[in-house]
Structures are given as C-alpha cells and as structure tokens.
PDB file of C-alpha atoms in Angstrom:
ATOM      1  CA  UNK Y   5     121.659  97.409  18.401  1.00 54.00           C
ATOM      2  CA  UNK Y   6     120.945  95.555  21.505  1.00 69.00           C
ATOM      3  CA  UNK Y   7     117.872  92.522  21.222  1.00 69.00           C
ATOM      4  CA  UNK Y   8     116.148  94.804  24.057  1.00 79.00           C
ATOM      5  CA  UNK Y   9     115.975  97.270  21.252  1.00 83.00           C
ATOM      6  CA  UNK Y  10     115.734  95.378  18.483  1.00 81.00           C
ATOM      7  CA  UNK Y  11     112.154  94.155  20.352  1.00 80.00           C
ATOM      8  CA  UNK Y  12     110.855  97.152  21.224  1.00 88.00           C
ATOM      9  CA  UNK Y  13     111.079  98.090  17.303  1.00 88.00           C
ATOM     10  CA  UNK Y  14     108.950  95.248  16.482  1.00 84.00           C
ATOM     11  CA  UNK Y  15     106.611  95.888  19.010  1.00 87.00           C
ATOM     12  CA  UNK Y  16     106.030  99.555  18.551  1.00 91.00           C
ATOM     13  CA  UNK Y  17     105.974  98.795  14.324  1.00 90.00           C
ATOM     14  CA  UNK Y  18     103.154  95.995  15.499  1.00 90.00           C
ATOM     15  CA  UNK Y  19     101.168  98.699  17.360  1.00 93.00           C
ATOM     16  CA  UNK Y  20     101.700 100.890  14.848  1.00 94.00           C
ATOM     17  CA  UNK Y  21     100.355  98.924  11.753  1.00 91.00           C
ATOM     18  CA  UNK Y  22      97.106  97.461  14.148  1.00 93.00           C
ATOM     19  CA  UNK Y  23      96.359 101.181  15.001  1.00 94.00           C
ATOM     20  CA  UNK Y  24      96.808 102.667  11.223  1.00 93.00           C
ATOM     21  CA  UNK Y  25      94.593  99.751   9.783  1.00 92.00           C
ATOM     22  CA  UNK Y  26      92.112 100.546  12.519  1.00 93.00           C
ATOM     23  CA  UNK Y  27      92.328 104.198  12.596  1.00 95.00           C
ATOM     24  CA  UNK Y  28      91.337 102.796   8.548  1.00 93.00           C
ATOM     25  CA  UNK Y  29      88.697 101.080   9.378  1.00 93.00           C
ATOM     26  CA  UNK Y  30      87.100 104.216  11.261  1.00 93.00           C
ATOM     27  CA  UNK Y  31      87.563 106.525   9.187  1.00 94.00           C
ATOM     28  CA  UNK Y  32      86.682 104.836   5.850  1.00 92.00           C
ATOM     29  CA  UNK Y  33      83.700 106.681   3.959  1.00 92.00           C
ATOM     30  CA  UNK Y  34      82.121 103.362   1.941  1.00 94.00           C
ATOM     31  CA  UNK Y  35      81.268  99.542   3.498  1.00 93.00           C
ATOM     32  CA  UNK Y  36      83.867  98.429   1.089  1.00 93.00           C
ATOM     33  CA  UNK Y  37      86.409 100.082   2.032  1.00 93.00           C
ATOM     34  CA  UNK Y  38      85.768  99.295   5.798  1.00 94.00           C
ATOM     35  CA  UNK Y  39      85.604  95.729   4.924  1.00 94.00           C
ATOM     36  CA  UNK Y  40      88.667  95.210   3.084  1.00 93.00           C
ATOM     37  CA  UNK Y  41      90.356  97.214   5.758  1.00 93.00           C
ATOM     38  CA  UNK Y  42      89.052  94.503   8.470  1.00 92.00           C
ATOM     39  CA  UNK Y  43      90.302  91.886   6.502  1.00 90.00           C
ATOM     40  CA  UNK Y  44      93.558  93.296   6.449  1.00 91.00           C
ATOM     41  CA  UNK Y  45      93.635  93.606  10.053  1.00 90.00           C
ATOM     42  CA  UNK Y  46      92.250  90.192  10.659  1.00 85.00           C
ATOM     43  CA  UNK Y  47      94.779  88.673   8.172  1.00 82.00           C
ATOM     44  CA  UNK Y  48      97.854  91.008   9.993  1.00 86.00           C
ATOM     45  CA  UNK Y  49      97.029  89.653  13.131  1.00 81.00           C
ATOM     46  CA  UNK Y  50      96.805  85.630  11.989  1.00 74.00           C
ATOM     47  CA  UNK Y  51     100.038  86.421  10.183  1.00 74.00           C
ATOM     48  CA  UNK Y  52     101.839  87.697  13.518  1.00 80.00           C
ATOM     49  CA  UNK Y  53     100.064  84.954  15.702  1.00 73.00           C
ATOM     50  CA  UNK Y  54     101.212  82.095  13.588  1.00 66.00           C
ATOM     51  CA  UNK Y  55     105.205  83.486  12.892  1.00 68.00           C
ATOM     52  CA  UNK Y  56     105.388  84.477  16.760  1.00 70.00           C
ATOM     53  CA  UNK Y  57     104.216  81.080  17.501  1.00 62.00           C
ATOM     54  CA  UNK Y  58     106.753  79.741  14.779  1.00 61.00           C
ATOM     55  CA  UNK Y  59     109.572  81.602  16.131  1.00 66.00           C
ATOM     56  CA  UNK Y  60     108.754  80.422  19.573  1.00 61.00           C
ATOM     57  CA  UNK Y  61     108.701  77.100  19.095  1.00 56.00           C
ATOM     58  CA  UNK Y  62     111.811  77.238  17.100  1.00 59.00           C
ATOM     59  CA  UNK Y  63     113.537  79.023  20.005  1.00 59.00           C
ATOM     60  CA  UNK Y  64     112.254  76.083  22.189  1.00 53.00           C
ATOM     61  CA  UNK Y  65     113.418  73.309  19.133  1.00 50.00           C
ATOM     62  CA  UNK Y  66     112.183  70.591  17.223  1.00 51.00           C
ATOM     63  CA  UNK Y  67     110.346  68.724  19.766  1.00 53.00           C
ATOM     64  CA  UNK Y  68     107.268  69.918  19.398  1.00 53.00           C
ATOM     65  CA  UNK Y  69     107.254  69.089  15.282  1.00 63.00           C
ATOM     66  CA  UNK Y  70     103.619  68.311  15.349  1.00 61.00           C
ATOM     67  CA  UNK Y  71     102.624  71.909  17.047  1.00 68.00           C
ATOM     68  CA  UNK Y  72     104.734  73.817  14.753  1.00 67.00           C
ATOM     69  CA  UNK Y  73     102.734  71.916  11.640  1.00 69.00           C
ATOM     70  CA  UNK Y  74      99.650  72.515  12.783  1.00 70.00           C
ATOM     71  CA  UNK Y  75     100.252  76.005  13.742  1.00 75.00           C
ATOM     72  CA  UNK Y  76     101.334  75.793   9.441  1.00 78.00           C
ATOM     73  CA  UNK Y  77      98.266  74.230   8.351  1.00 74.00           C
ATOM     74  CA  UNK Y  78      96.182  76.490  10.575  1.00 80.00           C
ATOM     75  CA  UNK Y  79      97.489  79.538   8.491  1.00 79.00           C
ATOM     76  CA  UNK Y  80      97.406  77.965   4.973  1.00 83.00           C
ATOM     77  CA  UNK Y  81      93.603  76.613   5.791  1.00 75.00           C
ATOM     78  CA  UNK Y  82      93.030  80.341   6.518  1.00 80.00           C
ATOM     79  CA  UNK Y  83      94.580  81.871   3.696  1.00 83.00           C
ATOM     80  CA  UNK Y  84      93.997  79.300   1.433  1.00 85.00           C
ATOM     81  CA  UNK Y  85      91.503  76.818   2.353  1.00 72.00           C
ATOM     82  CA  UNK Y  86      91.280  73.249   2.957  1.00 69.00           C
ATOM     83  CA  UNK Y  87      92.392  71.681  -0.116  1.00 77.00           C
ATOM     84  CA  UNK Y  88      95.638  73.502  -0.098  1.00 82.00           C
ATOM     85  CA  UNK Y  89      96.279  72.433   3.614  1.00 75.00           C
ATOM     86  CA  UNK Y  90      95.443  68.664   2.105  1.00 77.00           C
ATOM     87  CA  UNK Y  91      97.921  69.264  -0.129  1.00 85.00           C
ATOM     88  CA  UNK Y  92     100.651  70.504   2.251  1.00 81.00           C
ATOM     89  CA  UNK Y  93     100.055  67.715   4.252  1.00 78.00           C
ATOM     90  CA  UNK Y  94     100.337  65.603   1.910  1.00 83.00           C
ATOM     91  CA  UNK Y  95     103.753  67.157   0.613  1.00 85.00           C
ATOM     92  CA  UNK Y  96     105.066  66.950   4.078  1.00 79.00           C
ATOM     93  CA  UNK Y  97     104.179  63.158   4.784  1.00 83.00           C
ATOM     94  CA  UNK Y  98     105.947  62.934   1.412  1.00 88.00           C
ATOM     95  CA  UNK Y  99     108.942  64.859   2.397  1.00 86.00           C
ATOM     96  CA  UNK Y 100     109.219  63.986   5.518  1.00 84.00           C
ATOM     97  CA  UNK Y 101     108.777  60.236   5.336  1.00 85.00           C
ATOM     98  CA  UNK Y 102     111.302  60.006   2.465  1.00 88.00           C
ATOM     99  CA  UNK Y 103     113.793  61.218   4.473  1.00 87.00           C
ATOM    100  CA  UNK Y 104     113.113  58.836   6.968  1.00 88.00           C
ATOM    101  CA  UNK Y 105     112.896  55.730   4.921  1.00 89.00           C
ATOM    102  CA  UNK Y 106     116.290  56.827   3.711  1.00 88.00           C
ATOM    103  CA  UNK Y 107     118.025  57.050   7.154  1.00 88.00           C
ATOM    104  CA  UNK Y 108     115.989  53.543   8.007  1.00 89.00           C
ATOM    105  CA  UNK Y 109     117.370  51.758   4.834  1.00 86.00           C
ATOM    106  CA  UNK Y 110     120.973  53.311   6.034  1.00 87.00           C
ATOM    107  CA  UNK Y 111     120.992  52.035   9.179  1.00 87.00           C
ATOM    108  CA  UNK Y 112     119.431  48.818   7.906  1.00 84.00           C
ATOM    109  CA  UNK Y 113     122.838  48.476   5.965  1.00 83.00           C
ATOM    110  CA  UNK Y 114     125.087  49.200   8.945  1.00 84.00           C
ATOM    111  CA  UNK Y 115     125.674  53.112   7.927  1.00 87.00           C
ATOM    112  CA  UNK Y 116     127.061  54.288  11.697  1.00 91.00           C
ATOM    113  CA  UNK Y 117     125.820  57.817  10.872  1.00 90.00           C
ATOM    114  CA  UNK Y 118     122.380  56.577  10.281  1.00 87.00           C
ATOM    115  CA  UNK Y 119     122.431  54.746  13.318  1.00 87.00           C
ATOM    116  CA  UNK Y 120     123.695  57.804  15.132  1.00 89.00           C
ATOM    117  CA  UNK Y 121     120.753  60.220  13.381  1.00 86.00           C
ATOM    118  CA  UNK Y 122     118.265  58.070  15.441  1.00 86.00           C
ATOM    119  CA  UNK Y 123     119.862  58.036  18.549  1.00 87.00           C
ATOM    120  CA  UNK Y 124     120.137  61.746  18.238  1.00 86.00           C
ATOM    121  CA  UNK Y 125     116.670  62.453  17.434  1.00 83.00           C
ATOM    122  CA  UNK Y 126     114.566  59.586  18.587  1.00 84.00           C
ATOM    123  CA  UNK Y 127     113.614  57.907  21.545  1.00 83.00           C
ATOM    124  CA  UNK Y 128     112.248  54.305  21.127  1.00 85.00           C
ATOM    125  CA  UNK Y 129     108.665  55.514  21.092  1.00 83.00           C
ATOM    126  CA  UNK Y 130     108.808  57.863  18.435  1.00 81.00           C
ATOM    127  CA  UNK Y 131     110.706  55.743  16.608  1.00 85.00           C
ATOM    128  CA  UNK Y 132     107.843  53.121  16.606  1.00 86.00           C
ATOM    129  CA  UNK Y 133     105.910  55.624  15.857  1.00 83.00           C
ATOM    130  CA  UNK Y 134     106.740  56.956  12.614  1.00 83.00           C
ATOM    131  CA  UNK Y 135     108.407  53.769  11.569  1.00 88.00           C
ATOM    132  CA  UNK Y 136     104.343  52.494  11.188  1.00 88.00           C
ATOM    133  CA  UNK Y 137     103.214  55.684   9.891  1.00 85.00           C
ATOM    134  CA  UNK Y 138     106.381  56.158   7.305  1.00 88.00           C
ATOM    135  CA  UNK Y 139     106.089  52.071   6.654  1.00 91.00           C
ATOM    136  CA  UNK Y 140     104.441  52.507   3.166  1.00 91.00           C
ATOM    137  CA  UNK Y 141     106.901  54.910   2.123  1.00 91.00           C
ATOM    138  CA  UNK Y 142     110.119  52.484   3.688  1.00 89.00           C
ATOM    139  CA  UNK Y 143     108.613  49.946   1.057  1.00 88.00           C
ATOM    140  CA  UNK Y 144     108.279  52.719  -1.892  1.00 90.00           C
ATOM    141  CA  UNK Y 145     111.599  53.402  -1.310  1.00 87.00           C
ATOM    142  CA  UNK Y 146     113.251  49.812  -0.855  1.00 84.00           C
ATOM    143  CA  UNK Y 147     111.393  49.502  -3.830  1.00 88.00           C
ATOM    144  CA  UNK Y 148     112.496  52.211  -5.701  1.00 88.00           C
ATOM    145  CA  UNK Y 149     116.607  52.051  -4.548  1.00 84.00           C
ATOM    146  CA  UNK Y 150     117.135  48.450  -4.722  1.00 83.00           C
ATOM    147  CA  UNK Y 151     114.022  46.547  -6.728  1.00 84.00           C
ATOM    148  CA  UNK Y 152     114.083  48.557  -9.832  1.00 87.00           C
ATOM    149  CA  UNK Y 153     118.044  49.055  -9.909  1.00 86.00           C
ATOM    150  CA  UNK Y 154     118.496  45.612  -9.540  1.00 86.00           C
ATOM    151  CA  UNK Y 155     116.545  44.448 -12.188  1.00 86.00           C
ATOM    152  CA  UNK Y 156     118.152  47.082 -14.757  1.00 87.00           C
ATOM    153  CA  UNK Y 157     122.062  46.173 -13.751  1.00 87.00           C
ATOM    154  CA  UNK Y 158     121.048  42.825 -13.302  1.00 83.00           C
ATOM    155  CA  UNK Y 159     122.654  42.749  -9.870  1.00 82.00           C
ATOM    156  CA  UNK Y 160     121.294  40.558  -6.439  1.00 81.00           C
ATOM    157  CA  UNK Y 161     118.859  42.537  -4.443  1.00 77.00           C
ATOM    158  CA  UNK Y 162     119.916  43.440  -1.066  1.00 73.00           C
ATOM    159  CA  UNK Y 163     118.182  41.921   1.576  1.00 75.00           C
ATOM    160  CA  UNK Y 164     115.553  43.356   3.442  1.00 78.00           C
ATOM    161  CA  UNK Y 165     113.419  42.184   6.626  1.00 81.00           C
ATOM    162  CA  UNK Y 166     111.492  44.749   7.784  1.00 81.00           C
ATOM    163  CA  UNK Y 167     110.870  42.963  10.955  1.00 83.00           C
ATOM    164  CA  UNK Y 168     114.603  42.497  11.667  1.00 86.00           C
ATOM    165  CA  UNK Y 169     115.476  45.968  11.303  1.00 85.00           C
ATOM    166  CA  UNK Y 170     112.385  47.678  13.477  1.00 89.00           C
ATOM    167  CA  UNK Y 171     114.174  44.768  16.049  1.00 89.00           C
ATOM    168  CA  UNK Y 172     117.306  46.168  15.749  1.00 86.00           C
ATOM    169  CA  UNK Y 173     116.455  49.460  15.380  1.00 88.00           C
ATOM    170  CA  UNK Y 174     114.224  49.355  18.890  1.00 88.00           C
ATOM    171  CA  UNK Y 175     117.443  47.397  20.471  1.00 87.00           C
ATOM    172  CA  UNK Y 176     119.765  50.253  19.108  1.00 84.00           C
ATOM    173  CA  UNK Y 177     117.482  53.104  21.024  1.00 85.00           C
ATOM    174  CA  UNK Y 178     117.331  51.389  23.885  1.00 85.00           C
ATOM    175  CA  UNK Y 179     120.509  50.854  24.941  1.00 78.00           C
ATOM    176  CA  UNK Y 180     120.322  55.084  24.916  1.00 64.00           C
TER     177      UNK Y 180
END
C-alpha cells in the first residue's frame, strides 16, 4: 500500500468515527445518552489532536522536547487531571535528569562517548541550561554512585568539582 493510501484510510476512518458519534449524538432519545456521546466525541478529537501533534513533531525530531511534553501533559491534565500531570512531571524530571547526571558524571571521568552524547545533542546553551535545572539530581547521583559505594568497599572517593566540569563541559561545546 502506498503512504498516499495509507492516509487517505486514516482520514476517511477519522471522518467516519466524528460523523457516527455525531450522527449519535442526534439521534439519541435520553440527555444521558446525548451527553456521554459528546464526551466521546470531545475526548476522540483531544485524542487525535494530541497524537497528530505527537507524530508531527516526531517527524520534525527531538528539538522541540519541551512542545512535545506539554502537548503530553495537556492530554493527561484532560483525561486525568492535575495531580496526575504533577506526577508525570515529576517522573519525567526524574527520568530525564538521571539520565543526564549519568552522561555528566561520564564525561566528568573522561568517557569519550559521553563527551560525544553532548556534542551530538547539545549546544552550549542548552547545556547550561539543564545542567542548573538537573544540578540537584548531578549531586543525588554523585552521591549515590560514588559516596555511598565508597564508604561500603572502603575505597577513595573520586573526585568531583562541579565547577570544573560545567568549565570543561562549556569549553568542550564550544569548540563545536
């Protein structure tokens, strides 16, 4: 099947599910069943707004992280209210900035394919950026990978100057 066709299918299955759940609505006999037949259409149509917009942006790529998030938390704060969009972003910070703090305590310790991750994916301004926002987390998991091991094995802690490494870090993605 050709994409040409493959897109016309999903629009005329789109047109056909908006025009059955309103051809619903009409011809429901009771309020309730008119209502829950609205809010099945409303709910379709922020369901196909937010996974178009989705799949756009991932046809475009990552650079637009924050749009693509807050097209996310737009659809769980409708479908699920505010406390579970706290939560997700809370999970994501979590996620995110874990995975951060372990490239940045990589390429702290000279790891070339750390060091090549950020000049891949970051410019020097985004790295500033989410180094400061991610900071807490770079601590948590210094903390956490060399602190607490250390004291178990009863091995020396590696050093770490946050400082140095946001210097050399900034030098690194500048020389891009």
């Amino acid at each position: 099947m050709s994409q040409s066709k493959d897109f016309w299918i999903l629009v005329g299955l789109t047109i056909a599910i908006i025009a059955t759940l309103i051809l619903s609505i009409y011809t429901s006999p009771t309020y309730t069943q008119k209502t829950t037949y609205i809010n099945s259409l409303i709910l379709f149509i922020e369901v196909l707004f937010i996974s178009s917009a989705t799949i756009l942006i991932l046809w475009k790529g990552f650079k637009n992280f924050a749009l693509m998030l807050t097209i996310i938390l737009a659809a769980i704060t409708s479908l699920f209210g505010i406390e579970a969009a706290i939560i997700a972003s809370l999970f994501t910070y979590i996620t995110w900035g874990f995975a951060f703090s372990i490239e940045v305590l990589l390429a702290h310790n000279g790891v070339q394919g750390a060091i090549n991750w950020f000049k891949k994916h970051y410019s020097s301004r985004m790295f500033s950026i989410e180094y400061k926002v991610f900071y807490p987390l770079i601590k948590l998991m210094h903390f956490l990978l060399e602190t607490i091991p250390s004291k178990i094995y009863k091995e020396p802690i590696l050093d770490f100057d946050p400082d140095e490494l946001y210097t050399a870090m900034m030098n690194e993605l500048s020389k891009q």
